[in-house]
Amino acid sequence: MTTFPDDSILVLVEATPSGEPAKSAAGLLGAASGIGTPVALIVAHPGRGPEAAAACGALGAEHVLVAETEAATAWLAVPAADALASAADLVRPDAILISNSADGRDVAGRFAARTRSAVAVDAVGVARDEEGIVAHHSVYGGAYNVHSAPTFGAPVITVREGAVDARAEAVEPAVEMLDVTPSGAAAASIELFEEQSVESSRPELRGAAKVVAGGRGLSSEEQFALVDQLADVLGAAVGASRAAVDAGYVPNSHQVGQTGVSVSPQLYVALGISGAIQHRAGMQTAKTIVAINKDPDAPIFDIADFGVVGDLFQVVPQLIESLSARKE
Amino acid sequence: MKIIVLMKEVPDTYGERTLNLETGLAERGATEAVLDEIGERALEAALSSAEKIDGSEVIVLSMGPATAAATLRRALAMGAAKLVHISDEKLSGADLGLTADVLAAAIRRIGFDLVITGNLSTDGSGGVLPAMLAEILGVPHASTLNSVEISAGRLEGTREANGGVMTVATELPALISITDRFPAARFPNFKGIMAAKKKPVEMLTAAELGVDSDALDNPRSIMISVSEKPPRSAGTKIVDEGDGGKKLAEFLVQNRLA
């Protein structure tokens, strides 16, 4: 039987419907490699394990545990929590890292409650000191930095998507099939799954490296297309303020802010967004913030690295033209 | 059918929220306290489901300081039959594990067919509590639902996951968490506000629920440092004089962002 390094960090790698590691895996394994030896757990469809394991190795997992089961697409959270419990038993890691996605949080919650582990949520980074693993959090919309640690034991840490830039080097992983002991815990059943057809090649808002967001200043659903156009030139995801969502310009899955999606991209472009605290809470940890607004006193300018006071219907088309010209 | 809704008082997100830099705890007095909006939507979901099922009862459960009672009373005015308020100095700063133990003990004591929670609070934004409670209570849970149909003994809902839409179902008893796709909560009317004054409010402590908040045999997550991030400072601000778009393009290119 394989022995796992003393400084193992167990990473739950979520799989996409087609069986590849989810986008969050690179950041999780990158974070794990900074504090110990990354050990990946992937729950895959029968037969899909080896391919998924190789993909985990390419992202830096030195060991990969593969749990092949059909249960994970039939029942919510419990099969993955059972696999994680079996993996943790085997690996005895110093910490467990899970994506702070809806499904990741469910598995983290069930696993932590079952094993009585300390939980640290929505971490933006992890570190190791002489006493163990420390989670770094950015709370109240990035206004405070908080560090947390468990009193003892391995913490379960959910990591904010897109928050960790570190990437681990590709390795040839040691792969092992994992025997999962079913817990028998009651679960909700998945009756139907419909993959949504991808309407554009635009990146997903959550975890995107660049975001272009529009607010009430766009004035109508038709004119919101300007946000889409700039996003496509920059290769960015499309976001919106709550005001734009409430006005019906875009579906609420685009909402950035306290009650929508929190993003920490490299670049955040705010078009016609005043920058209410509620909105800033979801984006002010962006590395670079750019804003265009006709109101020179809009609070968004207080946090913008580059602000243009002007009519966005003049400025944005010129910006698109300039950027497109450079590409040619 | 007995439906328990988890609600809590949070600092209003439309105000500047502060943490005490010595204790790491929220400064409760610093901003206006409101019911978390997602909890109000959860209550609305419970009330509208209860209206369709005879003999249904909606009970609101909350854990928080005694001062939250006034805010929580709004839930009774909206139509909940009873409020169970766990208020205990010893639970100040409780981590997720302790919070889950206390809430699960209260849920068991009340008894339930369905527990409804918000998917994420606006203050802690942890989002793991629903799954923790389901695990402790030994019931199925369906999380981050965008819609739900509840009938006696069973529920079915939809959720977004993994780049698609999922239909999930479970028998009751169960626990669900809902997203802000759910309808906004009703406003309490005058009749509701008057009726709320006569509705029962049960106050409980951790000890009364049989949870030892001082026990050290389980690991707890503790805050080891808290600091205020230096506020982001404003950078360059220009007024468009017909070349704003070009200047912005230059800024993006220089910073390797385009």
CSV table of N, CA and C in Angstrom, one decimal, chain A residues 141-205:
chain,number,residue,atom,x,y,z
A,141,GLY,N,-16.4,42.0,1.9
A,141,GLY,CA,-16.1,42.5,0.6
A,141,GLY,C,-14.7,43.0,0.5
A,142,GLY,N,-13.7,42.4,1.2
A,142,GLY,CA,-12.3,42.7,1.0
A,142,GLY,C,-11.9,43.9,1.9
A,143,ALA,N,-12.7,44.3,2.9
A,143,ALA,CA,-12.3,45.4,3.8
A,143,ALA,C,-11.3,44.9,4.9
A,144,TYR,N,-11.4,43.6,5.2
A,144,TYR,CA,-10.5,43.1,6.3
A,144,TYR,C,-9.8,41.8,5.8
A,145,ASN,N,-8.6,41.7,6.3
A,145,ASN,CA,-7.9,40.4,6.2
A,145,ASN,C,-8.0,39.6,7.5
A,146,VAL,N,-8.4,38.4,7.4
A,146,VAL,CA,-8.5,37.6,8.6
A,146,VAL,C,-7.8,36.3,8.4
A,147,HIS,N,-7.0,35.9,9.4
A,147,HIS,CA,-6.3,34.6,9.3
A,147,HIS,C,-7.0,33.7,10.3
A,148,SER,N,-7.2,32.4,9.9
A,148,SER,CA,-7.8,31.5,10.8
A,148,SER,C,-7.1,30.2,10.8
A,149,ALA,N,-7.2,29.5,11.9
A,149,ALA,CA,-6.5,28.2,12.1
A,149,ALA,C,-7.3,27.3,12.9
A,150,PRO,N,-7.2,25.9,12.8
A,150,PRO,CA,-7.9,25.0,13.7
A,150,PRO,C,-7.2,24.9,15.0
A,151,THR,N,-8.0,24.7,16.1
A,151,THR,CA,-7.3,24.5,17.4
A,151,THR,C,-6.4,23.2,17.4
A,152,PHE,N,-6.9,22.2,16.6
A,152,PHE,CA,-6.1,21.0,16.4
A,152,PHE,C,-6.7,20.3,15.2
A,153,GLY,N,-6.0,19.3,14.6
A,153,GLY,CA,-6.5,18.5,13.5
A,153,GLY,C,-6.4,19.2,12.2
A,154,ALA,N,-6.7,18.4,11.2
A,154,ALA,CA,-6.6,19.0,9.8
A,154,ALA,C,-7.8,19.8,9.5
A,155,PRO,N,-7.6,21.0,9.1
A,155,PRO,CA,-8.8,21.8,8.7
A,155,PRO,C,-9.4,21.5,7.3
A,156,VAL,N,-10.7,21.7,7.2
A,156,VAL,CA,-11.3,21.6,5.9
A,156,VAL,C,-11.4,23.1,5.4
A,157,ILE,N,-10.8,23.4,4.3
A,157,ILE,CA,-10.7,24.8,3.8
A,157,ILE,C,-11.4,24.9,2.4
A,158,THR,N,-12.4,25.7,2.3
A,158,THR,CA,-13.0,26.0,0.9
A,158,THR,C,-12.3,27.2,0.4
A,159,VAL,N,-11.8,27.1,-0.9
A,159,VAL,CA,-11.0,28.1,-1.5
A,159,VAL,C,-11.8,28.9,-2.5
A,160,ARG,N,-11.8,30.2,-2.4
A,160,ARG,CA,-12.5,31.0,-3.4
A,160,ARG,C,-12.0,30.8,-4.8
A,161,GLU,N,-12.9,30.6,-5.7
A,161,GLU,CA,-12.5,30.3,-7.1
A,161,GLU,C,-11.8,31.5,-7.7
A,162,GLY,N,-10.7,31.3,-8.3
A,162,GLY,CA,-10.0,32.4,-9.0
A,162,GLY,C,-9.1,33.2,-8.1
A,163,ALA,N,-9.1,32.9,-6.8
A,163,ALA,CA,-8.3,33.7,-5.8
A,163,ALA,C,-6.8,33.3,-5.8
A,164,VAL,N,-6.5,32.1,-6.1
A,164,VAL,CA,-5.1,31.7,-6.0
A,164,VAL,C,-4.4,31.7,-7.4
A,165,ASP,N,-3.4,32.5,-7.5
A,165,ASP,CA,-2.7,32.5,-8.8
A,165,ASP,C,-1.6,31.5,-9.0
A,166,ALA,N,-1.1,30.9,-7.8
A,166,ALA,CA,0.0,30.0,-7.9
A,166,ALA,C,-0.4,28.7,-8.6
A,167,ARG,N,0.5,28.2,-9.4
A,167,ARG,CA,0.2,27.0,-10.2
A,167,ARG,C,1.4,26.0,-9.9
A,168,ALA,N,1.1,24.7,-9.7
A,168,ALA,CA,2.1,23.7,-9.4
A,168,ALA,C,2.6,23.2,-10.8
A,169,GLU,N,3.9,22.7,-10.7
A,169,GLU,CA,4.5,22.2,-11.9
A,169,GLU,C,3.9,20.8,-12.2
A,170,ALA,N,3.8,20.5,-13.5
A,170,ALA,CA,3.2,19.2,-13.9
A,170,ALA,C,4.1,18.1,-13.5
A,171,VAL,N,3.5,17.0,-13.0
A,171,VAL,CA,4.3,15.9,-12.5
A,171,VAL,C,3.7,14.6,-13.1
A,172,GLU,N,4.4,13.5,-13.0
A,172,GLU,CA,3.9,12.2,-13.3
A,172,GLU,C,3.3,11.6,-12.0
A,173,PRO,N,2.0,11.6,-11.9
A,173,PRO,CA,1.4,11.2,-10.6
A,173,PRO,C,1.4,9.7,-10.3
A,174,ALA,N,1.5,9.4,-9.0
A,174,ALA,CA,1.3,8.0,-8.6
A,174,ALA,C,-0.2,7.9,-8.4
A,175,VAL,N,-0.8,7.0,-9.2
A,175,VAL,CA,-2.3,6.9,-9.2
A,175,VAL,C,-2.8,5.6,-8.5
A,176,GLU,N,-3.8,5.8,-7.7
A,176,GLU,CA,-4.3,4.7,-7.0
A,176,GLU,C,-5.8,4.7,-7.0
A,177,MET,N,-6.4,3.5,-7.2
A,177,MET,CA,-7.9,3.5,-7.2
A,177,MET,C,-8.3,3.4,-5.7
A,178,LEU,N,-9.3,4.2,-5.4
A,178,LEU,CA,-9.8,4.3,-4.0
A,178,LEU,C,-11.0,3.5,-3.7
A,179,ASP,N,-10.9,2.7,-2.7
A,179,ASP,CA,-12.1,1.9,-2.2
A,179,ASP,C,-12.9,2.8,-1.3
A,180,VAL,N,-14.2,3.1,-1.7
A,180,VAL,CA,-15.0,4.0,-0.9
A,180,VAL,C,-15.9,3.2,0.0
A,181,THR,N,-16.0,3.5,1.3
A,181,THR,CA,-16.9,2.9,2.2
A,181,THR,C,-18.2,3.8,2.2
A,182,PRO,N,-19.3,3.3,1.6
A,182,PRO,CA,-20.5,4.1,1.6
A,182,PRO,C,-21.0,4.4,3.1
A,183,SER,N,-21.4,5.7,3.3
A,183,SER,CA,-21.8,6.0,4.7
A,183,SER,C,-23.3,5.6,4.9
A,184,GLY,N,-24.0,5.5,3.8
A,184,GLY,CA,-25.4,5.3,4.0
A,184,GLY,C,-26.2,6.5,4.3
A,185,ALA,N,-25.6,7.7,4.4
A,185,ALA,CA,-26.3,8.9,4.7
A,185,ALA,C,-27.3,9.2,3.6
A,186,ALA,N,-28.5,9.7,4.0
A,186,ALA,CA,-29.6,10.0,3.1
A,186,ALA,C,-29.2,11.1,2.2
A,187,ALA,N,-29.5,11.1,0.9
A,187,ALA,CA,-29.2,12.1,0.0
A,187,ALA,C,-30.4,12.4,-0.9
A,188,ALA,N,-30.4,13.6,-1.5
A,188,ALA,CA,-31.4,14.0,-2.5
A,188,ALA,C,-30.9,13.4,-3.8
A,189,SER,N,-31.9,13.0,-4.6
A,189,SER,CA,-31.5,12.3,-5.9
A,189,SER,C,-31.5,13.3,-7.0
A,190,ILE,N,-30.6,13.1,-8.0
A,190,ILE,CA,-30.5,13.9,-9.2
A,190,ILE,C,-31.4,13.3,-10.2
A,191,GLU,N,-32.5,13.9,-10.5
A,191,GLU,CA,-33.5,13.3,-11.4
A,191,GLU,C,-33.1,13.6,-12.9
A,192,LEU,N,-32.6,14.8,-13.1
A,192,LEU,CA,-32.3,15.2,-14.5
A,192,LEU,C,-31.2,16.2,-14.5
A,193,PHE,N,-30.3,16.1,-15.5
A,193,PHE,CA,-29.3,17.1,-15.7
A,193,PHE,C,-29.3,17.5,-17.1
A,194,GLU,N,-29.5,18.8,-17.3
A,194,GLU,CA,-29.5,19.3,-18.7
A,194,GLU,C,-28.3,20.3,-18.8
A,195,GLU,N,-27.3,19.9,-19.6
A,195,GLU,CA,-26.2,20.8,-19.8
A,195,GLU,C,-26.7,22.0,-20.6
A,196,GLN,N,-26.4,23.2,-20.2
A,196,GLN,CA,-26.8,24.4,-20.9
A,196,GLN,C,-25.9,24.6,-22.1
A,197,SER,N,-26.5,24.8,-23.2
A,197,SER,CA,-25.7,25.0,-24.4
A,197,SER,C,-24.9,26.3,-24.2
A,198,VAL,N,-23.7,26.3,-24.5
A,198,VAL,CA,-22.9,27.5,-24.4
A,198,VAL,C,-23.1,28.4,-25.5
A,199,GLU,N,-23.7,29.6,-25.2
A,199,GLU,CA,-24.1,30.5,-26.3
A,199,GLU,C,-23.0,31.3,-26.9
A,200,SER,N,-21.9,31.5,-26.1
A,200,SER,CA,-20.8,32.2,-26.6
A,200,SER,C,-19.5,31.6,-26.1
A,201,SER,N,-18.4,32.1,-26.6
A,201,SER,CA,-17.2,31.5,-26.2
A,201,SER,C,-16.6,32.3,-25.0
A,202,ARG,N,-17.5,33.2,-24.4
A,202,ARG,CA,-17.1,34.0,-23.3
A,202,ARG,C,-16.8,33.2,-22.1
A,203,PRO,N,-15.8,33.6,-21.3
A,203,PRO,CA,-15.5,32.8,-20.1
A,203,PRO,C,-16.6,33.0,-19.0
A,204,GLU,N,-16.7,32.0,-18.1
A,204,GLU,CA,-17.7,32.1,-17.1
A,204,GLU,C,-17.3,33.2,-16.1
A,205,LEU,N,-18.3,33.9,-15.5
A,205,LEU,CA,-18.0,35.0,-14.6
A,205,LEU,C,-17.2,34.6,-13.4
